[in-house]
CSV table of C-alpha atoms and ligand atoms in Angstrom, one decimal:
chain,number,residue,atom,x,y,z
A,1,UNK,CA,-6.5,-48.5,-11.9
A,2,UNK,CA,-4.6,-46.4,-9.5
A,3,UNK,CA,-1.6,-46.2,-11.8
A,4,UNK,CA,-3.8,-45.0,-14.3
A,5,UNK,CA,-5.5,-42.2,-12.3
A,6,UNK,CA,-2.2,-40.8,-11.4
A,7,UNK,CA,-1.1,-40.5,-14.8
A,8,UNK,CA,-4.2,-38.7,-15.7
A,9,UNK,CA,-4.1,-36.2,-12.8
A,10,UNK,CA,-0.6,-35.6,-13.9
A,11,UNK,CA,-1.6,-35.0,-17.2
A,12,UNK,CA,-4.1,-32.3,-16.2
A,13,UNK,CA,-1.8,-30.7,-13.9
A,14,UNK,CA,0.9,-30.6,-16.4
A,15,UNK,CA,-1.8,-29.0,-18.8
A,16,UNK,CA,-2.9,-26.4,-16.1
A,17,UNK,CA,0.6,-25.4,-15.5
A,18,UNK,CA,1.1,-24.9,-19.3
A,19,UNK,CA,-1.6,-22.6,-18.9
A,20,UNK,CA,-0.7,-20.6,-16.3
A,21,UNK,CA,3.0,-20.6,-17.8
A,22,UNK,CA,1.9,-18.8,-21.4
A,23,UNK,CA,-1.3,-16.7,-19.4
A,24,UNK,CA,1.8,-15.4,-17.6
A,25,UNK,CA,4.0,-15.1,-20.3
A,26,UNK,CA,1.2,-13.5,-22.3
A,27,UNK,CA,0.3,-10.9,-19.0
A,28,UNK,CA,4.4,-9.9,-18.7
A,29,UNK,CA,4.1,-9.1,-22.5
A,30,UNK,CA,1.3,-7.0,-22.5
A,31,UNK,CA,2.3,-5.1,-19.4
A,32,UNK,CA,5.7,-4.3,-21.0
A,33,UNK,CA,3.4,-2.8,-23.3
A,34,UNK,CA,1.1,-0.7,-21.1
A,35,UNK,CA,4.0,0.4,-19.4
A,36,UNK,CA,5.4,2.0,-22.7
A,37,UNK,CA,2.0,3.3,-24.4
A,38,UNK,CA,0.2,4.9,-20.5
A,39,UNK,CA,-1.7,1.7,-20.1
A,40,UNK,CA,-1.4,1.8,-16.2
A,41,UNK,CA,-3.3,4.3,-14.1
A,42,UNK,CA,-3.0,5.5,-10.4
A,43,UNK,CA,-6.1,5.7,-8.0
A,44,UNK,CA,-5.6,7.1,-4.5
A,45,UNK,CA,-7.3,6.4,-1.4
A,46,UNK,CA,-7.1,9.1,1.5
A,47,UNK,CA,-5.7,8.0,5.0
A,48,UNK,CA,-7.4,10.2,7.6
A,49,UNK,CA,-6.0,11.8,10.9
A,50,UNK,CA,-8.1,10.5,13.8
A,51,UNK,CA,-7.5,13.6,16.1
A,52,UNK,CA,-8.6,16.5,13.1
A,53,UNK,CA,-10.4,14.1,11.3
A,54,UNK,CA,-8.7,15.8,8.3
A,55,UNK,CA,-7.2,13.7,5.2
A,56,UNK,CA,-3.5,13.7,6.0
A,57,UNK,CA,-2.1,11.9,2.7
A,58,UNK,CA,-3.8,9.8,-0.1
A,59,UNK,CA,-1.7,6.7,-0.8
A,60,UNK,CA,-1.4,5.9,-4.8
A,61,UNK,CA,-2.1,2.8,-5.7
A,62,UNK,CA,-1.4,1.3,-9.4
A,63,UNK,CA,-4.5,0.2,-11.7
A,64,UNK,CA,-4.0,-2.1,-15.3
A,65,UNK,CA,-7.0,-2.2,-17.1
A,66,UNK,CA,-6.4,-4.5,-19.8
A,67,UNK,CA,-7.8,-3.8,-23.2
A,68,UNK,CA,-9.0,-7.5,-23.4
A,69,UNK,CA,-9.2,-9.0,-19.7
A,70,UNK,CA,-10.4,-6.3,-18.2
A,71,UNK,CA,-8.7,-4.8,-14.6
A,72,UNK,CA,-5.9,-6.9,-13.1
A,73,UNK,CA,-5.3,-6.8,-9.8
A,74,UNK,CA,-1.7,-5.3,-8.6
A,75,UNK,CA,-2.1,-8.7,-6.7
A,76,UNK,CA,-1.0,-10.1,-9.7
A,77,UNK,CA,0.6,-7.6,-11.8
A,78,UNK,CA,2.9,-6.5,-9.4
A,79,UNK,CA,4.6,-10.0,-8.8
A,80,UNK,CA,4.7,-10.0,-12.5
A,81,UNK,CA,6.6,-6.9,-13.0
A,82,UNK,CA,9.2,-7.9,-9.9
A,83,UNK,CA,10.1,-11.3,-11.6
A,84,UNK,CA,10.7,-9.2,-15.2
A,85,UNK,CA,12.5,-6.2,-13.8
A,86,UNK,CA,9.5,-3.8,-15.0
A,87,UNK,CA,8.9,-3.0,-11.7
A,88,UNK,CA,11.5,-0.5,-12.2
A,89,UNK,CA,9.6,1.5,-14.8
A,90,UNK,CA,6.3,1.0,-12.7
A,91,UNK,CA,7.9,2.5,-9.8
A,92,UNK,CA,9.5,5.1,-11.1
A,93,UNK,CA,6.6,6.4,-13.2
A,94,UNK,CA,4.2,6.1,-10.2
A,95,UNK,CA,6.4,8.2,-8.0
A,96,UNK,CA,6.2,10.8,-10.5
A,97,UNK,CA,2.6,10.4,-11.5
A,98,UNK,CA,1.6,10.4,-7.5
A,99,UNK,CA,3.9,13.5,-6.8
A,100,UNK,CA,2.4,15.5,-9.8
A,101,UNK,CA,-1.1,15.0,-8.5
A,102,UNK,CA,-0.2,15.4,-4.9
A,103,UNK,CA,0.6,19.1,-6.3
A,104,UNK,CA,-3.1,19.9,-7.3
A,105,UNK,CA,-4.6,18.6,-3.8
A,106,UNK,CA,-6.0,21.1,-1.5
A,107,UNK,CA,-4.4,22.3,2.0
A,108,UNK,CA,-0.6,20.3,3.0
A,109,UNK,CA,-2.3,16.7,1.8
A,110,UNK,CA,0.4,14.4,1.0
A,111,UNK,CA,1.1,11.4,-1.0
A,112,UNK,CA,1.8,7.8,-0.2
A,113,UNK,CA,3.9,5.8,-2.9
A,114,UNK,CA,4.5,1.7,-2.4
A,115,UNK,CA,8.5,1.0,-3.4
A,116,UNK,CA,8.8,-2.6,-3.9
A,117,UNK,CA,11.4,-5.3,-2.7
A,118,UNK,CA,13.3,-5.1,-6.3
A,119,UNK,CA,13.2,-1.4,-6.8
A,120,UNK,CA,16.3,-1.3,-4.1
A,121,UNK,CA,18.8,-3.2,-6.6
A,122,UNK,CA,17.0,-2.3,-9.8
A,123,UNK,CA,16.8,1.4,-9.6
A,124,UNK,CA,18.1,4.5,-7.7
A,125,UNK,CA,14.9,5.0,-5.8
A,126,UNK,CA,16.8,8.4,-4.1
A,127,UNK,CA,17.4,10.0,-7.6
A,128,UNK,CA,14.3,9.1,-9.0
A,129,UNK,CA,12.6,10.7,-6.0
A,130,UNK,CA,14.6,13.7,-5.9
A,131,UNK,CA,13.9,14.5,-9.5
A,132,UNK,CA,10.0,13.6,-9.2
A,133,UNK,CA,9.8,16.4,-6.4
A,134,UNK,CA,11.8,18.9,-8.1
A,135,UNK,CA,10.0,18.4,-11.2
A,136,UNK,CA,6.5,19.1,-9.2
A,137,UNK,CA,8.2,21.7,-6.8
A,138,UNK,CA,7.0,19.9,-3.9
A,139,UNK,CA,8.6,19.4,-0.4
A,140,UNK,CA,10.0,16.2,0.5
A,141,UNK,CA,7.6,16.3,3.7
A,142,UNK,CA,4.6,15.7,1.6
A,143,UNK,CA,5.8,12.6,0.2
A,144,UNK,CA,5.8,9.1,2.6
A,145,UNK,CA,7.3,6.1,0.9
A,146,UNK,CA,5.7,2.6,1.9
A,147,UNK,CA,7.8,-0.5,2.2
A,148,UNK,CA,6.9,-3.8,3.3
A,149,UNK,CA,9.4,-6.1,5.1
A,150,UNK,CA,9.8,-8.4,2.4
A,151,UNK,CA,11.9,-5.7,0.8
A,152,UNK,CA,14.1,-5.3,3.9
A,153,UNK,CA,14.9,-8.7,4.6
A,154,UNK,CA,15.9,-9.3,0.6
A,155,UNK,CA,18.0,-6.0,0.3
A,156,UNK,CA,18.6,-4.9,4.2
A,157,UNK,CA,22.1,-2.7,3.4
A,158,UNK,CA,20.9,-0.9,0.3
A,159,UNK,CA,17.1,-0.3,1.9
A,160,UNK,CA,18.4,1.3,5.0
A,161,UNK,CA,21.0,3.6,3.1
A,162,UNK,CA,17.9,4.4,0.2
A,163,UNK,CA,15.9,5.0,3.1
A,164,UNK,CA,17.8,6.6,5.7
A,165,UNK,CA,19.1,9.5,2.6
A,166,UNK,CA,15.0,10.0,2.1
A,167,UNK,CA,14.5,10.2,5.8
A,168,UNK,CA,17.0,13.1,6.1
A,169,UNK,CA,15.4,14.8,3.7
A,170,UNK,CA,12.3,14.7,5.0
A,171,UNK,CA,10.6,12.1,3.4
A,172,UNK,CA,8.1,10.1,5.7
A,173,UNK,CA,9.0,6.4,5.7
A,174,UNK,CA,6.3,3.7,6.4
A,175,UNK,CA,6.6,0.0,7.2
A,176,UNK,CA,3.5,-1.3,5.4
A,177,UNK,CA,1.2,-4.3,5.9
A,178,UNK,CA,2.8,-4.9,9.5
A,179,UNK,CA,2.9,-8.0,11.0
A,180,UNK,CA,2.3,-10.3,7.8
A,181,UNK,CA,5.0,-11.9,6.2
A,182,UNK,CA,8.3,-12.4,8.1
A,183,UNK,CA,8.2,-10.0,10.9
A,184,UNK,CA,11.1,-9.2,12.6
A,185,UNK,CA,10.8,-6.1,15.6
A,186,UNK,CA,14.3,-5.3,14.9
A,187,UNK,CA,13.0,-3.7,11.6
A,188,UNK,CA,11.6,-1.0,13.8
A,189,UNK,CA,14.6,0.3,15.3
A,190,UNK,CA,17.1,-0.7,12.6
A,191,UNK,CA,15.4,1.6,10.0
A,192,UNK,CA,14.2,5.0,9.8
A,193,UNK,CA,10.7,4.6,10.1
A,194,UNK,CA,8.3,7.1,11.7
A,195,UNK,CA,4.9,5.4,10.5
A,196,UNK,CA,3.4,2.0,11.1
A,197,UNK,CA,0.8,0.6,8.8
A,198,UNK,CA,-0.9,-2.5,10.6
A,199,UNK,CA,-2.2,-4.9,8.1
A,200,UNK,CA,-6.1,-4.9,7.9
A,201,UNK,CA,-5.9,-9.0,8.9
A,202,UNK,CA,-5.6,-7.4,12.9
A,203,UNK,CA,-8.6,-5.0,12.0
A,204,UNK,CA,-10.8,-7.8,10.0
A,205,UNK,CA,-12.3,-9.6,12.8
A,206,UNK,CA,-12.0,-7.3,15.8
A,207,UNK,CA,-15.9,-6.7,16.2
A,208,UNK,CA,-16.0,-10.5,16.5
A,209,UNK,CA,-13.0,-11.9,18.2
A,210,UNK,CA,-12.1,-10.2,21.3
A,211,UNK,CA,-8.7,-11.7,21.1
A,212,UNK,CA,-7.8,-10.2,17.8
A,213,UNK,CA,-9.0,-6.5,19.5
A,214,UNK,CA,-6.5,-7.4,22.3
A,215,UNK,CA,-3.9,-8.1,19.8
A,216,UNK,CA,-4.5,-5.0,17.6
A,217,UNK,CA,-4.4,-2.7,20.6
A,218,UNK,CA,-1.2,-4.2,21.6
A,219,UNK,CA,0.6,-4.1,18.5
A,220,UNK,CA,-0.9,-0.3,18.4
A,221,UNK,CA,0.8,0.8,21.6
A,222,UNK,CA,3.8,-1.1,20.5
A,223,UNK,CA,4.0,1.1,17.8
A,224,UNK,CA,3.1,4.3,20.0
A,225,UNK,CA,5.8,3.2,22.2
A,226,UNK,CA,8.2,3.4,19.4
A,227,UNK,CA,6.8,7.1,18.6
A,228,UNK,CA,5.4,5.8,15.5
A,229,UNK,CA,2.6,7.0,13.6
A,230,UNK,CA,0.3,4.2,14.0
A,231,UNK,CA,-1.8,3.4,11.2
A,232,UNK,CA,-5.0,1.0,10.8
A,233,UNK,CA,-5.3,-0.1,7.3
A,234,UNK,CA,-8.7,-2.0,6.1
A,235,UNK,CA,-11.2,-0.4,8.5
A,236,UNK,CA,-14.5,-1.3,6.4
A,237,UNK,CA,-17.2,-0.9,9.2
A,238,UNK,CA,-18.1,2.4,11.6
A,239,UNK,CA,-18.2,-1.1,14.4
A,240,UNK,CA,-14.2,-1.7,13.7
A,241,UNK,CA,-13.8,2.0,14.0
A,242,UNK,CA,-15.7,2.8,17.1
A,243,UNK,CA,-13.2,-0.2,18.3
A,244,UNK,CA,-10.6,1.3,17.2
A,245,UNK,CA,-11.6,4.9,19.0
A,246,UNK,CA,-12.5,3.2,22.2
A,247,UNK,CA,-9.4,0.6,22.8
A,248,UNK,CA,-6.5,2.0,21.0
A,249,UNK,CA,-4.2,4.8,20.7
A,250,UNK,CA,-4.4,4.3,16.7
A,251,UNK,CA,-3.6,7.7,14.9
A,252,UNK,CA,-4.7,7.4,11.5
A,253,UNK,CA,-6.9,5.4,9.5
A,254,UNK,CA,-7.2,4.1,6.2
A,255,UNK,CA,-10.5,2.0,4.5
A,256,UNK,CA,-13.6,1.7,2.8
A,257,UNK,CA,-15.1,3.1,5.6
A,258,UNK,CA,-13.9,6.7,4.4
A,259,UNK,CA,-13.4,5.9,1.0
A,260,UNK,CA,-12.2,3.5,-1.8
A,261,UNK,CA,-9.2,4.1,-3.7
A,262,UNK,CA,-10.5,6.8,-6.4
A,263,UNK,CA,-9.4,7.8,-9.7
A,264,UNK,CA,-6.8,11.1,-9.4
A,265,UNK,CA,-9.8,13.3,-10.9
A,266,UNK,CA,-12.0,12.6,-8.2
A,267,UNK,CA,-9.6,13.4,-5.2
A,268,UNK,CA,-9.4,16.9,-5.1
A,269,UNK,CA,-13.3,17.1,-4.3
A,270,UNK,CA,-13.0,14.1,-2.1
A,271,UNK,CA,-10.5,15.5,0.1
A,272,UNK,CA,-12.8,18.6,0.4
A,273,UNK,CA,-15.8,16.6,0.8
A,274,UNK,CA,-13.8,14.3,3.8
A,275,UNK,CA,-12.5,17.1,5.5
A,276,UNK,CA,-16.1,19.4,5.5
A,277,UNK,CA,-18.8,16.9,6.0
A,278,UNK,CA,-18.9,14.9,9.4
A,279,UNK,CA,-17.6,11.7,8.0
A,280,UNK,CA,-16.4,11.0,11.4
A,281,UNK,CA,-18.7,12.3,14.2
A,282,UNK,CA,-16.5,14.3,16.3
A,283,UNK,CA,-18.5,12.7,19.5
A,284,UNK,CA,-16.7,9.5,18.5
A,285,UNK,CA,-13.1,10.9,19.2
A,286,UNK,CA,-11.0,10.5,22.2
A,287,UNK,CA,-8.9,13.9,21.7
B,1,C2E,P1,-1.0,-1.8,0.3
B,1,C2E,O1,-0.1,-1.0,0.0
B,1,C2E,O2,-1.2,-2.3,1.4
B,1,C2E,O3,-2.1,-0.8,-0.4
B,1,C2E,C1,-3.8,-1.4,0.2
B,1,C2E,C2,-4.8,-2.2,-0.2
B,1,C2E,O4,-5.5,-2.6,0.5
B,1,C2E,C3,-5.0,-1.6,-1.7
B,1,C2E,O5,-5.4,-3.1,-2.4
B,1,C2E,C4,-6.5,-1.1,-1.4
B,1,C2E,O6,-7.2,-1.3,-2.2
B,1,C2E,C5,-6.8,-2.3,-0.3
B,1,C2E,N1,-7.8,-1.4,0.5
B,1,C2E,C6,-8.0,-0.4,1.3
B,1,C2E,N2,-8.6,-0.5,2.6
B,1,C2E,C7,-9.5,-1.2,2.0
B,1,C2E,C8,-10.4,-1.5,3.0
B,1,C2E,O7,-11.0,-1.3,3.9
B,1,C2E,N3,-10.8,-3.4,2.6
B,1,C2E,C9,-10.2,-4.2,1.9
B,1,C2E,N4,-10.6,-5.6,1.7
B,1,C2E,N5,-9.2,-3.4,1.2
B,1,C2E,C10,-8.9,-2.5,1.4
B,1,C2E,P2,-5.1,-2.9,-3.9
B,1,C2E,O8,-4.7,-1.5,-4.6
B,1,C2E,O9,-5.7,-3.9,-4.8
B,1,C2E,O10,-3.3,-3.5,-3.7
B,1,C2E,C11,-2.7,-4.5,-3.3
B,1,C2E,C12,-1.3,-4.2,-3.0
B,1,C2E,O11,-0.9,-3.9,-4.2
B,1,C2E,C13,-1.2,-3.1,-2.0
B,1,C2E,O12,-1.2,-3.1,-0.8
B,1,C2E,C14,0.4,-3.0,-2.4
B,1,C2E,O13,1.1,-3.8,-2.0
B,1,C2E,C15,0.6,-3.6,-3.9
B,1,C2E,N6,0.4,-2.2,-5.2
B,1,C2E,C16,-0.5,-1.8,-5.3
B,1,C2E,N7,-0.1,0.0,-6.1
B,1,C2E,C17,1.3,-1.0,-6.3
B,1,C2E,C18,2.4,0.2,-6.9
B,1,C2E,O14,2.7,1.1,-7.7
B,1,C2E,N8,3.6,-0.2,-6.7
B,1,C2E,C19,4.1,-1.4,-5.9
B,1,C2E,N9,5.6,-1.7,-5.4
B,1,C2E,N10,2.7,-2.3,-4.9
B,1,C2E,C20,1.7,-1.7,-5.3
B,2,MG,MG1,0.7,0.5,0.9
B,3,MG,MG1,4.2,14.1,5.7
B,4,MG,MG1,-1.1,-2.3,3.3
C-alpha cells in the first residue's frame, strides 16, 4: 500500500541520516586529532600576472589525508571545522605555515590564505597574522587574505575592522568566489578590497556560451572600474585563456591550465619553471 511504502521510505531516510550523522561525528573527532598530530598539509597553487607572465602569489589550500579514508576534500572538512569551532585552529596553522613556506620562494612571490566565516569571531586574525609575519620576517605586502561574501554577511562589523587593520599594514585583501553566494555589490566599496577573484563558474563555459563570456567581460570591467586587481579563477583550457586575453582586462589568472595545487616542496621549482618557461606565449598578450 501507499502507506506502507511511505513508512519504508521514511525508515530508509532515517537510516541514511544516522549514517551521515555518525560519519560526520567520526570525521569531526578525527579532524581534531589530525590538527593536533600534524595530519593536515598545505598545497599551493600559483596566480600568474597576465602582463608580466610571472607568478605573483601562491594560494595555500588545506589538505587532509585521512589515515583510513584517504583524501577528504576541503569542501567537506572546512564546513565541519566551522561547525565545531576547529576552524580557528586550522586557520592559525595555515597562516603560520603558509607564511613560513613563502619565505623560501624565489623573488617577491606572495602567499594567499583563505580566512573563514567563523574566524572573525573565533580568533584574533590580526594578532595571528602579525605573529606569523614577524616570526618569518616577511613583510605584510607579501600576504593576501581571501574572504568570501558569506564571511562578510555573518560578521560584517568584526570583518570590516579586522580587514581594515590588515589592509592598513599593506596586506592585500581579496574577495574570493565573487559572483557566487549572496553577492552584494555594496561590499566592494564598504570594505578594503584590492583584489576581486571571479569565481570559476563564470569562466567554465565561456567557450561554448557567448552570454557567459559577456557576463565575465562585464564582471571583469566592473572590478577594473573600481580599481581592483581582477583575477579569473579556474582557467582550465587554452581556449578559455585566449578568450580572457582577447575580451577582458583581467590581470591575473589561476587554474589547472597553469598548475594544479602542488605540495609545498614543489613550489620553488614550479615558480622558476613557470617564470622561465614560455608556458604562456608572449604573443598572446595584450600589453
Ligand atoms: P577557493 O579558495 O576558491 O580555492 C580554489 C579552489 O579551486 C581549490 O579547490 C582549487 O584546487 C580549485 N581549482 C583551482 N584551479 C581550478 C581549475 O582550473 N578547475 C577546477 N575545477 N578547480 C580549480 P580546493 O583546494 O578543493 O578548495 C576548495 C575550497 O575550500 C577553497 O576554494 C576554499 O574556499 C576552501 N579552502 C581550502 N583550503 C582552505 C583553508 O585553508 N581555509 C579555509 N577557510 N578554506 C579553505
Ligand atoms: Mg581562495
Ligand atoms: Mg602583494
Ligand atoms: Mg575561489
